[in-house]
Amino acid sequence: MISIAIAARFSECNIESIDTKLHTYAHSGDVKGLREVLLSTSSAKSGSNGNLINKRNHLGCTALRLAATCGHADCVDILLSHGAKTDIADIKGQTPLFVSVKNGHIKCVETLLRHGANPEGDDDVVYSPLYIAAMNGYNEILQLLIKYGADLSQRRIRVDRSFRNDPLQIAIAYHHYNCCKTLLCAGYDANAVVSMYTMYHVADKHKCDVKFLKLLYEFGVHFFTRDQKGKYPWELEPFETKDSAICSKYLISIKENSRSLLSACRLTIRKSMRDIKRMNQLCLPVYLLDYLNYKHL
């Protein structure tokens, strides 16, 4: 069944329309053709053809959306420089930035963000660009989204959904260690959402190796929490991999041993920082700043 949000978008599209030359050139990456159309239409931004550059086809795609999908960074740049709007979504709610992230087109992502694209994408879409980048293991894109203000607080309300939409959880599920570290280093709070399981349970479920457990522990992720079956992380059944015994041993060691004072101090300092990005402004020796920023992991 088509959602109300998507159905509403159809009303903004001309079902009988065909792609303009602008759409065709943007989709194929024809820079020369794109320039010619834009230069020959002096009223691309105003007058009778005022909506030309932002015209949507029968699927709600603008020329910018098509260029971004295919990774044609030069075309994206040209369209933006001629006044293309950054955040016009298609009938599925996919913005140019969203499809750039989904397809791993880092140059397009950077160009769009630099021109003011919303790093959150469209609220009518279940998944945020941040979630998609984490799921696909696109760590550089993840860093760009965070740099340009992607929401790490998990408080943004998106379209109604019956499941948890957590970038860290999906990064763990797909074993993207660097993405997990990037999120946590940037200040992503894995303890912000109350749940019937911890990220340790997620890591165990998806048979992650011990480095994921160590990462979660070092960032102070809640450990003493039962899952839906009433089991703590160290009580879970070992999975059948060569790293299973190592993981079980590590979880038990967390239960039986106190956190080091050094680690506890780091967590306290980071928690007291309202803006993690300002960490490097602290008047501390480089080796201490590196420790606070988890450079050793």
C-alpha positions as a LaTeX table, in Angstrom:
\begin{tabular}{lrrr}
\hline
Residue & $x$ (\AA) & $y$ (\AA) & $z$ (\AA) \\
\hline
Met1 & 0.00 & 0.00 & 0.00 \\
Ile2 & 1.32 & 3.45 & $-0.91$ \\
Ser3 & 1.79 & 5.60 & 2.17 \\
Ile4 & $-0.11$ & 8.84 & 2.54 \\
Ala5 & 3.17 & 10.75 & 2.40 \\
Ile6 & 4.17 & 9.19 & $-0.92$ \\
Ala7 & 0.67 & 9.45 & $-2.37$ \\
Ala8 & 0.64 & 13.16 & $-1.61$ \\
Arg9 & 3.81 & 13.61 & $-3.63$ \\
Phe10 & 2.13 & 12.27 & $-6.77$ \\
Ser11 & $-0.13$ & 15.33 & $-6.78$ \\
Glu12 & 2.94 & 17.47 & $-7.33$ \\
Cys13 & 4.03 & 15.51 & $-10.42$ \\
Asn14 & 2.74 & 15.53 & $-13.96$ \\
Ile15 & 2.10 & 11.87 & $-14.69$ \\
Glu16 & 1.98 & 12.51 & $-18.43$ \\
Ser17 & 5.17 & 14.56 & $-18.54$ \\
Ile18 & 8.40 & 13.28 & $-20.01$ \\
Asp19 & 11.94 & 14.09 & $-19.00$ \\
Thr20 & 13.19 & 17.42 & $-20.29$ \\
Lys21 & 16.58 & 17.75 & $-21.99$ \\
Leu22 & 17.84 & 18.92 & $-18.63$ \\
His23 & 16.76 & 15.63 & $-17.04$ \\
Thr24 & 18.29 & 13.61 & $-19.88$ \\
Tyr25 & 21.65 & 15.37 & $-19.80$ \\
Ala26 & 21.82 & 15.28 & $-16.01$ \\
His27 & 21.09 & 11.55 & $-15.96$ \\
Ser28 & 23.69 & 10.74 & $-18.63$ \\
Gly29 & 26.32 & 13.08 & $-17.21$ \\
Asp30 & 26.46 & 15.18 & $-20.38$ \\
Val31 & 28.13 & 18.32 & $-19.03$ \\
Lys32 & 28.28 & 20.03 & $-22.43$ \\
Gly33 & 24.60 & 19.43 & $-23.15$ \\
Leu34 & 23.65 & 20.57 & $-19.66$ \\
Arg35 & 25.56 & 23.83 & $-20.04$ \\
Glu36 & 24.00 & 24.50 & $-23.45$ \\
Val37 & 20.46 & 24.08 & $-22.12$ \\
Leu38 & 21.13 & 26.31 & $-19.13$ \\
Leu39 & 22.86 & 28.99 & $-21.20$ \\
Ser40 & 20.23 & 28.96 & $-23.94$ \\
Thr41 & 17.44 & 29.36 & $-21.42$ \\
Ser42 & 18.16 & 32.72 & $-19.87$ \\
Ser43 & 14.95 & 32.44 & $-17.87$ \\
Ala44 & 15.97 & 29.22 & $-16.13$ \\
Lys45 & 15.55 & 30.92 & $-12.76$ \\
Ser46 & 12.88 & 33.51 & $-13.56$ \\
Gly47 & 10.13 & 34.39 & $-16.01$ \\
Ser48 & 7.88 & 31.95 & $-17.87$ \\
Asn49 & 10.34 & 29.09 & $-17.43$ \\
Gly50 & 11.09 & 29.94 & $-13.84$ \\
Asn51 & 10.74 & 26.34 & $-12.65$ \\
Leu52 & 12.75 & 24.74 & $-15.45$ \\
Ile53 & 15.82 & 23.86 & $-13.43$ \\
Asn54 & 13.67 & 22.45 & $-10.61$ \\
Lys55 & 11.09 & 20.78 & $-12.87$ \\
Arg56 & 10.08 & 17.30 & $-11.70$ \\
Asn57 & 9.35 & 14.35 & $-13.95$ \\
His58 & 6.58 & 11.76 & $-13.44$ \\
Leu59 & 8.53 & 10.19 & $-10.57$ \\
Gly60 & 9.19 & 13.51 & $-8.90$ \\
Cys61 & 12.85 & 13.59 & $-9.90$ \\
Thr62 & 14.54 & 16.89 & $-10.63$ \\
Ala63 & 17.61 & 17.08 & $-12.86$ \\
Leu64 & 19.70 & 17.46 & $-9.70$ \\
Arg65 & 18.19 & 14.31 & $-8.20$ \\
Leu66 & 19.08 & 12.32 & $-11.36$ \\
Ala67 & 22.62 & 13.67 & $-11.55$ \\
Ala68 & 23.15 & 12.89 & $-7.86$ \\
Thr69 & 21.84 & 9.35 & $-8.28$ \\
Cys70 & 24.34 & 8.59 & $-11.02$ \\
Gly71 & 27.27 & 10.28 & $-9.30$ \\
His72 & 27.78 & 13.00 & $-11.90$ \\
Ala73 & 29.49 & 15.47 & $-9.56$ \\
Asp74 & 30.24 & 18.00 & $-12.32$ \\
Cys75 & 26.58 & 18.09 & $-13.32$ \\
Val76 & 25.54 & 18.44 & $-9.69$ \\
Asp77 & 27.89 & 21.40 & $-9.29$ \\
Ile78 & 26.64 & 23.08 & $-12.48$ \\
Leu79 & 22.99 & 22.69 & $-11.53$ \\
Leu80 & 23.58 & 24.05 & $-8.05$ \\
Ser81 & 25.52 & 27.03 & $-9.40$ \\
His82 & 22.52 & 27.83 & $-11.62$ \\
Gly83 & 20.10 & 27.84 & $-8.71$ \\
Ala84 & 18.86 & 24.27 & $-8.40$ \\
Lys85 & 17.19 & 23.66 & $-5.04$ \\
Thr86 & 19.10 & 21.15 & $-2.94$ \\
Asp87 & 16.30 & 19.39 & $-1.08$ \\
Ile88 & 13.50 & 18.66 & $-3.56$ \\
Ala89 & 12.54 & 15.03 & $-2.91$ \\
Asp90 & 11.11 & 12.51 & $-5.37$ \\
Ile91 & 7.86 & 10.61 & $-4.80$ \\
Lys92 & 9.66 & 8.28 & $-2.38$ \\
Gly93 & 10.93 & 11.20 & $-0.35$ \\
Gln94 & 14.50 & 10.71 & $-1.56$ \\
Thr95 & 16.44 & 13.96 & $-1.76$ \\
Pro96 & 19.51 & 14.41 & $-4.00$ \\
Leu97 & 21.70 & 14.02 & $-0.90$ \\
Phe98 & 19.93 & 10.82 & 0.15 \\
Val99 & 20.51 & 9.08 & $-3.20$ \\
Ser100 & 24.12 & 10.31 & $-3.30$ \\
Val101 & 24.73 & 8.76 & 0.10 \\
Lys102 & 22.88 & 5.55 & $-0.79$ \\
Asn103 & 25.02 & 5.06 & $-3.90$ \\
Gly104 & 28.29 & 6.06 & $-2.24$ \\
His105 & 28.95 & 9.13 & $-4.40$ \\
Ile106 & 31.16 & 11.03 & $-1.97$ \\
Lys107 & 31.94 & 13.96 & $-4.31$ \\
Cys108 & 28.23 & 14.56 & $-4.86$ \\
Val109 & 27.60 & 14.30 & $-1.13$ \\
Glu110 & 30.28 & 16.87 & $-0.35$ \\
Thr111 & 29.09 & 19.25 & $-3.08$ \\
Leu112 & 25.47 & 19.07 & $-1.95$ \\
Leu113 & 26.35 & 19.59 & 1.71 \\
Arg114 & 28.60 & 22.50 & 0.82 \\
His115 & 25.66 & 24.12 & $-0.97$ \\
Gly116 & 23.41 & 23.76 & 2.06 \\
Ala117 & 21.65 & 20.42 & 1.55 \\
Asn118 & 19.85 & 19.19 & 4.66 \\
Pro119 & 22.00 & 16.38 & 6.14 \\
Glu120 & 18.82 & 14.83 & 7.57 \\
Gly121 & 17.20 & 14.26 & 4.19 \\
Asp122 & 13.39 & 14.21 & 4.17 \\
Asp123 & 11.38 & 13.46 & 7.32 \\
Asp124 & 8.88 & 11.35 & 5.33 \\
Val125 & 11.59 & 8.74 & 4.75 \\
Val126 & 12.14 & 6.13 & 7.44 \\
Tyr127 & 15.92 & 6.11 & 7.09 \\
Ser128 & 18.16 & 9.13 & 7.48 \\
Pro129 & 21.27 & 9.61 & 5.29 \\
Leu130 & 23.31 & 8.94 & 8.44 \\
Tyr131 & 21.65 & 5.54 & 8.86 \\
Ile132 & 22.21 & 4.63 & 5.20 \\
Ala133 & 25.88 & 5.60 & 5.35 \\
Ala134 & 26.37 & 3.52 & 8.51 \\
Met135 & 24.57 & 0.53 & 7.00 \\
Asn136 & 26.69 & 0.57 & 3.85 \\
Gly137 & 29.96 & 1.19 & 5.66 \\
Tyr138 & 30.60 & 4.54 & 3.99 \\
Asn139 & 32.80 & 5.96 & 6.73 \\
Glu140 & 34.04 & 9.03 & 4.82 \\
Ile141 & 30.47 & 9.96 & 3.93 \\
Leu142 & 29.47 & 9.41 & 7.55 \\
Gln143 & 32.19 & 11.86 & 8.61 \\
Leu144 & 30.96 & 14.43 & 6.09 \\
Leu145 & 27.37 & 14.18 & 7.30 \\
Ile146 & 28.49 & 14.67 & 10.89 \\
Lys147 & 30.74 & 17.58 & 9.89 \\
Tyr148 & 27.78 & 19.33 & 8.26 \\
Gly149 & 25.48 & 18.86 & 11.22 \\
Ala150 & 23.73 & 15.49 & 10.95 \\
Asp151 & 21.67 & 14.91 & 14.08 \\
Leu152 & 23.37 & 12.59 & 16.56 \\
Ser153 & 20.88 & 13.13 & 19.37 \\
Gln154 & 18.27 & 10.62 & 18.08 \\
Arg155 & 15.56 & 13.13 & 19.06 \\
Arg156 & 14.52 & 14.09 & 15.52 \\
Ile157 & 11.02 & 12.77 & 14.73 \\
Arg158 & 10.76 & 11.03 & 11.40 \\
Val159 & 7.83 & 9.27 & 9.72 \\
Asp160 & 6.02 & 6.83 & 12.03 \\
Arg161 & 7.77 & 3.50 & 12.27 \\
Ser162 & 7.44 & 0.37 & 14.38 \\
Phe163 & 11.15 & $-0.42$ & 14.65 \\
Arg164 & 14.30 & 1.20 & 15.94 \\
Asn165 & 16.25 & 3.31 & 13.46 \\
Asp166 & 19.72 & 3.43 & 14.99 \\
Pro167 & 22.87 & 4.15 & 12.92 \\
Leu168 & 25.15 & 2.56 & 15.52 \\
Gln169 & 23.05 & $-0.58$ & 15.73 \\
Ile170 & 23.02 & $-1.06$ & 11.96 \\
Ala171 & 26.77 & $-0.41$ & 11.76 \\
Ile172 & 27.33 & $-3.15$ & 14.35 \\
Ala173 & 24.95 & $-5.50$ & 12.53 \\
Tyr174 & 26.96 & $-5.13$ & 9.32 \\
His175 & 30.33 & $-5.28$ & 11.12 \\
His176 & 31.40 & $-1.76$ & 10.08 \\
Tyr177 & 33.88 & $-1.09$ & 12.87 \\
Asn178 & 35.17 & 2.24 & 11.56 \\
Cys179 & 31.64 & 3.57 & 11.22 \\
Cys180 & 30.90 & 2.56 & 14.81 \\
Lys181 & 34.01 & 4.37 & 15.99 \\
Thr182 & 33.20 & 7.47 & 13.94 \\
Leu183 & 29.71 & 7.70 & 15.43 \\
Leu184 & 30.88 & 7.20 & 19.00 \\
Cys185 & 33.84 & 9.58 & 18.66 \\
Ala186 & 31.50 & 12.25 & 17.30 \\
Gly187 & 29.39 & 12.03 & 20.44 \\
Tyr188 & 26.72 & 9.54 & 19.46 \\
Asp189 & 25.07 & 8.44 & 22.71 \\
Ala190 & 24.31 & 4.73 & 22.57 \\
Asn191 & 22.60 & 5.01 & 25.96 \\
Ala192 & 20.15 & 7.75 & 24.94 \\
Val193 & 17.40 & 5.39 & 23.79 \\
Val194 & 15.81 & 3.18 & 26.44 \\
Ser195 & 15.68 & $-0.37$ & 25.12 \\
Met196 & 15.25 & $-3.95$ & 26.28 \\
Tyr197 & 18.75 & $-4.80$ & 25.14 \\
Thr198 & 22.21 & $-3.25$ & 24.90 \\
Met199 & 24.57 & $-2.87$ & 21.97 \\
Tyr200 & 26.46 & $-5.81$ & 23.47 \\
His201 & 23.41 & $-7.96$ & 22.79 \\
Val202 & 23.34 & $-6.64$ & 19.22 \\
Ala203 & 27.03 & $-7.43$ & 18.74 \\
Asp204 & 26.51 & $-10.95$ & 20.07 \\
Lys205 & 23.46 & $-11.53$ & 17.87 \\
His206 & 25.42 & $-10.57$ & 14.76 \\
Lys207 & 28.53 & $-12.51$ & 15.77 \\
Cys208 & 30.86 & $-9.53$ & 15.95 \\
Asp209 & 34.42 & $-10.09$ & 17.08 \\
Val210 & 35.80 & $-8.84$ & 20.37 \\
Lys211 & 37.04 & $-5.47$ & 19.07 \\
Phe212 & 33.41 & $-4.32$ & 18.83 \\
Leu213 & 32.82 & $-5.24$ & 22.47 \\
Lys214 & 35.96 & $-3.40$ & 23.51 \\
Leu215 & 34.87 & $-0.33$ & 21.56 \\
Leu216 & 31.46 & $-0.30$ & 23.25 \\
Tyr217 & 33.02 & $-0.69$ & 26.68 \\
Glu218 & 35.58 & 2.07 & 26.15 \\
Phe219 & 32.78 & 4.47 & 25.19 \\
Gly220 & 30.78 & 3.63 & 28.30 \\
Val221 & 27.88 & 1.84 & 26.63 \\
His222 & 25.51 & 0.37 & 29.22 \\
Phe223 & 26.47 & $-3.17$ & 30.14 \\
Phe224 & 24.34 & $-4.26$ & 33.09 \\
Thr225 & 21.05 & $-4.50$ & 31.19 \\
Arg226 & 18.97 & $-7.59$ & 30.45 \\
Asp227 & 17.47 & $-8.37$ & 27.06 \\
Gln228 & 13.86 & $-9.44$ & 26.39 \\
Lys229 & 14.69 & $-12.93$ & 27.67 \\
Gly230 & 16.12 & $-11.59$ & 30.90 \\
Lys231 & 19.75 & $-12.29$ & 30.04 \\
Tyr232 & 22.74 & $-10.07$ & 30.62 \\
Pro233 & 25.36 & $-9.86$ & 27.84 \\
Trp234 & 27.68 & $-12.34$ & 29.57 \\
Glu235 & 24.83 & $-14.86$ & 29.91 \\
Leu236 & 24.16 & $-15.17$ & 26.19 \\
Glu237 & 24.83 & $-18.44$ & 24.41 \\
Pro238 & 28.27 & $-18.42$ & 22.73 \\
Phe239 & 28.06 & $-18.28$ & 18.95 \\
Glu240 & 29.95 & $-20.80$ & 16.86 \\
Thr241 & 32.97 & $-18.86$ & 15.63 \\
Lys242 & 36.65 & $-18.93$ & 16.46 \\
Asp243 & 36.26 & $-15.64$ & 18.36 \\
Ser244 & 33.38 & $-16.85$ & 20.52 \\
Ala245 & 35.46 & $-17.91$ & 23.51 \\
Ile246 & 37.42 & $-14.66$ & 23.41 \\
Cys247 & 34.20 & $-12.63$ & 23.40 \\
Ser248 & 32.69 & $-14.61$ & 26.28 \\
Lys249 & 35.85 & $-14.22$ & 28.32 \\
Tyr250 & 35.94 & $-10.48$ & 27.67 \\
Leu251 & 32.30 & $-9.98$ & 28.69 \\
Ile252 & 32.90 & $-11.85$ & 31.94 \\
Ser253 & 35.99 & $-9.74$ & 32.62 \\
Ile254 & 33.89 & $-6.57$ & 32.29 \\
Lys255 & 31.44 & $-7.96$ & 34.84 \\
Glu256 & 34.09 & $-8.97$ & 37.33 \\
Asn257 & 36.51 & $-6.04$ & 37.08 \\
Ser258 & 36.11 & $-2.34$ & 37.76 \\
Arg259 & 36.76 & 0.19 & 35.03 \\
Ser260 & 40.21 & 1.78 & 35.22 \\
Leu261 & 40.44 & 5.29 & 36.69 \\
Leu262 & 41.94 & 6.54 & 33.43 \\
Ser263 & 39.02 & 5.22 & 31.40 \\
Ala264 & 36.49 & 6.57 & 33.90 \\
Cys265 & 38.08 & 10.03 & 33.77 \\
Arg266 & 37.91 & 10.05 & 29.99 \\
Leu267 & 34.21 & 9.20 & 30.03 \\
Thr268 & 33.54 & 11.90 & 32.63 \\
Ile269 & 35.39 & 14.56 & 30.63 \\
Arg270 & 33.67 & 13.63 & 27.38 \\
Lys271 & 30.26 & 13.58 & 29.06 \\
Ser272 & 30.85 & 17.07 & 30.47 \\
Met273 & 31.65 & 18.46 & 27.00 \\
Arg274 & 28.57 & 20.05 & 25.46 \\
Asp275 & 30.30 & 20.06 & 22.10 \\
Ile276 & 32.66 & 17.15 & 21.43 \\
Lys277 & 34.04 & 19.02 & 18.41 \\
Arg278 & 35.68 & 21.48 & 20.82 \\
Met279 & 37.65 & 18.74 & 22.54 \\
Asn280 & 40.89 & 19.72 & 20.81 \\
Gln281 & 40.58 & 23.26 & 22.18 \\
Leu282 & 41.33 & 22.00 & 25.69 \\
Cys283 & 44.71 & 23.12 & 27.02 \\
Leu284 & 46.12 & 19.62 & 27.34 \\
Pro285 & 49.20 & 17.81 & 25.99 \\
Val286 & 48.74 & 16.15 & 22.61 \\
Tyr287 & 48.99 & 12.65 & 24.05 \\
Leu288 & 46.11 & 13.35 & 26.44 \\
Leu289 & 43.97 & 14.83 & 23.66 \\
Asp290 & 44.70 & 11.73 & 21.58 \\
Tyr291 & 43.55 & 9.58 & 24.48 \\
Leu292 & 40.36 & 11.60 & 24.90 \\
Asn293 & 39.70 & 11.22 & 21.17 \\
Tyr294 & 40.33 & 7.46 & 21.22 \\
Lys295 & 43.20 & 7.69 & 18.75 \\
His296 & 44.65 & 4.48 & 20.18 \\
Leu297 & 41.68 & 2.34 & 19.16 \\
\hline
\end{tabular}
